[in-house]
Amino acid sequence: MMAGIGARGRARALASRGGGVGASPYGRWVRRGGVPAFVYSADQEALAAAEWDPILAPRTRRHWVMVGNRAIRMQVANDGTVGVFDEGDGLRWLTAPDPVGTGISLVAESDGSSWGSDYRQRGGAAPPLRTFGPTWFEVRDSRAGLALARLVLCPEGEVPWLLVRVRLSLAADAAERRIELSEQWALRPRFCNFLETADQRRQRAELAVQYEVATGIGMVEARERFASPDAGGAVGQAAQALIGPPATLRLEQLGARAAVASAAGAPHPTLRLAVPIALQPGERRELWFRFGRPDDAAIDPAAVLRDSRRALAGRLPRAGAPRAPEARREVPWHAALLTGGLAADRVLGGHSLNQGSAYAYAIGFNGAARDPLQHALPLVYLDPPRALSVLRNTCAWAGADGDLPYALDARKQPQAFGFRPSDQNLWALWLASEYAAATGDLAAFDAALAYHPSRAAEPVPLREHLRRQFRFFVDRIGRGERGHVRILNADWNDVAIAESGVDRATMIERGGSVLNSAMAAWVLSVFAGLAARLGEAALAGEAAAQAAELRALVAQAWNGRWFHRAYAPGVAPVGEHDCWLEVQPWAILCGAADAAQAASLLATLDQGPRAGSPLGTRLRWPAEPGRVEAGTWGDGTSGGIWYAIEMTLVWAAARHDPDLAWEAWRRMTLAAHTAAYPDIWEGTLSGPDAWNGPESTRPGRTWSAAPLFAMQQYPVNNNHSHAQPLLAYLRLLGIEPTPRGSLAVGGGARFRSPTFSLGSDGHGAVTASGPVTVESAHGAVSGGAGVVRW
């Protein structure tokens, strides 16, 4: 892909092609109510490329994306169906989309036929229009002059139900029409037990699940219950394992009294409301429903829809960049899908923001702990209270000694799953430092925070949580070979030891991670700034000293081409003969690379692992010819392209080669994926944590570790695919915390959210909760609570 013409030439070439935006065979992007949306107009049954392989499930033509609010999430799909997910008590589907979703509206005609929002029962020969919005989904179809438009919305806020609006319009030249409109939601609850297979779920279902269906005027209600009054017996335990804590779901027609019918005796009943309607020529009728957890509060559904759309348009950020036209659409879209992954946590308090994708929705865990912390970094500039909420929620996972577990399982219990990474505390220190620099909310660090209930530890202020995490990182993780941070059995890269060729036991005990030394050199320097602002002089001094020492060690890891990846006693450095991308940007960011080395390294990356790769930079380079020939290269950590690492490369390049940085950001976009791989559905609206590289047998798709798990099983809604482009865009504008506890800003492009704005000219404003100092090209400005302008 345009190899050899240089970053500036590539940037000009992409710009001349209209921003690198390719046409999608599935539909087109539009704006609705001031926000981006995608109109899916393809007929997936007629389009050969629409069929794809989830690896661990049968091939399918179903394409979906998750949207949500802070209480509930829905999987909306091109077949017109919906699945509902709730992680307030644990990771579980309230209505599982296996193999398709539920939540449809059907029109029963007087001749006995039926049609509606379900693609399998569409109105005519032409495919319906399905519009994927940031928090809503609409299906439009028609038959013989009768048009149906069904919109499903996740209302703004922590609302635990979905709002459904059905509009029916009869053409003026049509005859009177008598129909029955039915709203139907099949109940298929499923708890996301770790690595549970479909066969295991079916076995549990045969043992465990029954429903108690209660009916009433205008509503039908289903309550999950155990098949045995003895909840501790085998049947009760199987039920708990299958569906999680008991929950009540309700389908209700709003603003009307409706007849009720339900599927009596079915093991998984369908909640169904049927409404007889007579339409005159030219007449339009509007019906409203809500489905989800019961809420007896009276509402005006039209007002809920109107206010939610206004609030959505008001809270989504706006962006504009001459060198990246895609930013106007993608920045608000990524922000919507990222914030749609927030979930109020009814167990630990605060909000979770897990990776999603195959990890949460299929495999069944929330991890690693670093992930919600880094996903929350853009929220510092979009929704600061929720950034703090995620920080508090994730810090609560830790033990009283500051040890953050690898993950929480589906029941929100701390688990290692065999992984012992050495970087996790750094992400908590980073998010805390960035939050304080951008908001000035120092009071937040004095607020008490309870530990996970399983820890049996007394609550302590947030600042004490952070102090303990710092101590754990310094004293317990400690140092390994050549004085570098110990790698343990993983650092960021979960398979680094297996890929290194170094004895596993030796590497875990004594191996040194240059990656985590470089990251720590940057993180601890900005954490020192936060500690100083909190009056923790000794802590600030120690953090700054640790940062300086690690920076010097990383500088010694330069081999003339790139920085080594890791060290173990008695063997050659890992990364002496091949370049491991993850360490390289951090070596630049922490200041270990001088200007000449940074320029040389960026040129090497541009001409090597970036060359010919339309979605970004390969994690390892050069490729191993034997593995390429065998088809085992180009996926995952063996030459795949990772959003989290590409973000750091954009950030590092922004300091030394802005043209390269902007062009690298554009490769992270959904537009770039559509341009390079238009027939692949994933990448149109969302993506995984990593794309396969050009050398893969499945380029443009994502990794698989079958038969255990596969990201390809659920290749969208990994929050890295949304958080990392947002954070990288902010870094392109020079927005980042400093070791002085201040916030640096630049310019060159535009960004505006309800709490933070920056113009191309470098002027801007932030709504602060406490004292902040902003360092810009126009000078340093300090202010207190309120709007601070520069």
Short mmCIF file of N, CA, C and O in Angstrom, two decimals, residues 164-208:
data_model
loop_
_atom_site.label_atom_id
_atom_site.label_comp_id
_atom_site.label_asym_id
_atom_site.label_seq_id
_atom_site.Cartn_x
_atom_site.Cartn_y
_atom_site.Cartn_z
N VAL A 164 -39.77 1.30 22.64
CA VAL A 164 -40.09 0.88 21.27
C VAL A 164 -41.20 1.77 20.73
O VAL A 164 -42.25 1.93 21.37
N ARG A 165 -40.95 2.34 19.55
CA ARG A 165 -41.99 3.11 18.86
C ARG A 165 -42.29 2.41 17.53
O ARG A 165 -41.37 2.15 16.75
N VAL A 166 -43.55 2.14 17.28
CA VAL A 166 -43.97 1.54 16.01
C VAL A 166 -44.90 2.52 15.32
O VAL A 166 -45.95 2.89 15.87
N ARG A 167 -44.53 2.93 14.12
CA ARG A 167 -45.38 3.80 13.31
C ARG A 167 -45.92 3.02 12.12
O ARG A 167 -45.16 2.35 11.40
N LEU A 168 -47.22 3.12 11.92
CA LEU A 168 -47.88 2.50 10.78
C LEU A 168 -48.54 3.59 9.95
O LEU A 168 -49.26 4.44 10.49
N SER A 169 -48.26 3.59 8.63
CA SER A 169 -48.81 4.62 7.73
C SER A 169 -49.42 3.93 6.52
O SER A 169 -48.76 3.12 5.85
N LEU A 170 -50.67 4.26 6.24
CA LEU A 170 -51.36 3.69 5.08
C LEU A 170 -51.42 4.73 3.98
O LEU A 170 -51.80 5.89 4.22
N ALA A 171 -51.04 4.32 2.77
CA ALA A 171 -51.03 5.24 1.63
C ALA A 171 -52.43 5.78 1.36
O ALA A 171 -53.45 5.12 1.62
N ALA A 172 -52.47 6.99 0.83
CA ALA A 172 -53.75 7.65 0.58
C ALA A 172 -54.58 6.93 -0.47
O ALA A 172 -55.82 7.01 -0.46
N ASP A 173 -53.93 6.22 -1.40
CA ASP A 173 -54.67 5.54 -2.45
C ASP A 173 -54.93 4.07 -2.14
O ASP A 173 -55.37 3.31 -3.01
N ALA A 174 -54.67 3.65 -0.90
CA ALA A 174 -54.90 2.26 -0.51
C ALA A 174 -56.31 2.10 0.07
O ALA A 174 -56.96 3.06 0.47
N ALA A 175 -56.75 0.86 0.13
CA ALA A 175 -58.05 0.56 0.73
C ALA A 175 -57.90 0.46 2.25
O ALA A 175 -56.81 0.30 2.78
N GLU A 176 -59.03 0.58 2.96
CA GLU A 176 -59.01 0.41 4.41
C GLU A 176 -58.31 -0.91 4.77
O GLU A 176 -58.45 -1.91 4.08
N ARG A 177 -57.54 -0.89 5.87
CA ARG A 177 -56.75 -2.07 6.25
C ARG A 177 -57.03 -2.42 7.71
O ARG A 177 -56.94 -1.56 8.59
N ARG A 178 -57.43 -3.67 7.93
CA ARG A 178 -57.60 -4.17 9.29
C ARG A 178 -56.48 -5.18 9.57
O ARG A 178 -56.35 -6.18 8.86
N ILE A 179 -55.71 -4.90 10.59
CA ILE A 179 -54.54 -5.72 10.90
C ILE A 179 -54.49 -5.95 12.42
O ILE A 179 -55.26 -5.37 13.18
N GLU A 180 -53.56 -6.80 12.81
CA GLU A 180 -53.20 -6.95 14.22
C GLU A 180 -51.69 -6.73 14.33
O GLU A 180 -50.90 -7.42 13.68
N LEU A 181 -51.31 -5.75 15.12
CA LEU A 181 -49.89 -5.45 15.35
C LEU A 181 -49.49 -6.13 16.65
O LEU A 181 -50.10 -5.90 17.70
N SER A 182 -48.48 -6.98 16.59
CA SER A 182 -48.03 -7.66 17.81
C SER A 182 -46.56 -7.32 18.07
O SER A 182 -45.73 -7.31 17.17
N GLU A 183 -46.28 -7.01 19.33
CA GLU A 183 -44.92 -6.80 19.81
C GLU A 183 -44.50 -8.06 20.55
O GLU A 183 -45.20 -8.51 21.48
N GLN A 184 -43.35 -8.64 20.16
CA GLN A 184 -42.98 -9.95 20.67
C GLN A 184 -41.53 -9.95 21.14
O GLN A 184 -40.63 -9.49 20.43
N TRP A 185 -41.31 -10.49 22.34
CA TRP A 185 -39.95 -10.65 22.89
C TRP A 185 -39.83 -12.05 23.47
O TRP A 185 -40.45 -12.36 24.49
N ALA A 186 -39.06 -12.90 22.82
CA ALA A 186 -38.79 -14.23 23.35
C ALA A 186 -37.76 -14.12 24.47
O ALA A 186 -36.77 -13.40 24.35
N LEU A 187 -38.00 -14.81 25.57
CA LEU A 187 -37.12 -14.74 26.73
C LEU A 187 -36.11 -15.89 26.69
O LEU A 187 -36.50 -17.06 26.78
N ARG A 188 -34.84 -15.52 26.54
CA ARG A 188 -33.78 -16.54 26.52
C ARG A 188 -32.64 -16.07 27.41
O ARG A 188 -31.59 -15.65 26.92
N PRO A 189 -32.81 -16.11 28.72
CA PRO A 189 -31.73 -15.64 29.59
C PRO A 189 -30.54 -16.58 29.54
O PRO A 189 -30.70 -17.80 29.44
N ARG A 190 -29.33 -16.02 29.60
CA ARG A 190 -28.12 -16.85 29.62
C ARG A 190 -27.03 -16.13 30.38
O ARG A 190 -26.68 -15.00 30.05
N PHE A 191 -26.51 -16.78 31.38
CA PHE A 191 -25.37 -16.25 32.12
C PHE A 191 -24.10 -16.63 31.36
O PHE A 191 -23.97 -17.73 30.83
N CYS A 192 -23.14 -15.71 31.30
CA CYS A 192 -21.93 -15.94 30.50
C CYS A 192 -20.86 -16.65 31.33
O CYS A 192 -19.82 -16.07 31.69
N ASN A 193 -21.12 -17.92 31.65
CA ASN A 193 -20.14 -18.69 32.39
C ASN A 193 -18.85 -18.82 31.59
O ASN A 193 -18.86 -19.01 30.38
N PHE A 194 -17.74 -18.75 32.28
CA PHE A 194 -16.42 -18.71 31.64
C PHE A 194 -16.20 -19.91 30.72
O PHE A 194 -16.23 -21.07 31.15
N LEU A 195 -16.00 -19.62 29.43
CA LEU A 195 -15.67 -20.62 28.41
C LEU A 195 -16.71 -21.74 28.29
O LEU A 195 -16.40 -22.83 27.84
N GLU A 196 -17.95 -21.46 28.67
CA GLU A 196 -18.98 -22.47 28.55
C GLU A 196 -19.39 -22.61 27.09
O GLU A 196 -19.62 -21.62 26.39
N THR A 197 -19.49 -23.85 26.62
CA THR A 197 -19.86 -24.10 25.23
C THR A 197 -21.37 -24.11 25.07
O THR A 197 -22.13 -24.21 26.04
N ALA A 198 -21.80 -24.08 23.82
CA ALA A 198 -23.24 -24.14 23.53
C ALA A 198 -23.83 -25.45 24.02
O ALA A 198 -24.96 -25.49 24.53
N ASP A 199 -23.10 -26.56 23.86
CA ASP A 199 -23.60 -27.85 24.33
C ASP A 199 -23.77 -27.86 25.85
O ASP A 199 -24.75 -28.38 26.38
N GLN A 200 -22.80 -27.28 26.57
CA GLN A 200 -22.92 -27.21 28.02
C GLN A 200 -24.12 -26.36 28.44
O GLN A 200 -24.82 -26.70 29.39
N ARG A 201 -24.36 -25.26 27.72
CA ARG A 201 -25.52 -24.44 28.05
C ARG A 201 -26.81 -25.20 27.82
O ARG A 201 -27.76 -25.09 28.60
N ARG A 202 -26.87 -25.97 26.74
CA ARG A 202 -28.08 -26.74 26.47
C ARG A 202 -28.33 -27.78 27.57
O ARG A 202 -29.47 -28.01 27.98
N GLN A 203 -27.25 -28.40 28.04
CA GLN A 203 -27.39 -29.38 29.12
C GLN A 203 -27.92 -28.72 30.38
O GLN A 203 -28.78 -29.27 31.07
N ARG A 204 -27.41 -27.53 30.69
CA ARG A 204 -27.91 -26.81 31.86
C ARG A 204 -29.39 -26.44 31.68
O ARG A 204 -30.19 -26.52 32.60
N ALA A 205 -29.74 -26.03 30.47
CA ALA A 205 -31.11 -25.61 30.21
C ALA A 205 -32.08 -26.76 30.41
O ALA A 205 -33.19 -26.59 30.92
N GLU A 206 -31.67 -27.96 30.01
CA GLU A 206 -32.54 -29.12 30.17
C GLU A 206 -32.81 -29.39 31.66
O GLU A 206 -33.88 -29.85 32.03
N LEU A 207 -31.84 -29.08 32.49
CA LEU A 207 -32.01 -29.29 33.92
C LEU A 207 -32.79 -28.18 34.61
O LEU A 207 -33.58 -28.43 35.53
N ALA A 208 -32.52 -26.92 34.20
CA ALA A 208 -32.67 -25.84 35.14
C ALA A 208 -33.80 -24.86 34.99
O ALA A 208 -34.30 -24.37 35.99
#
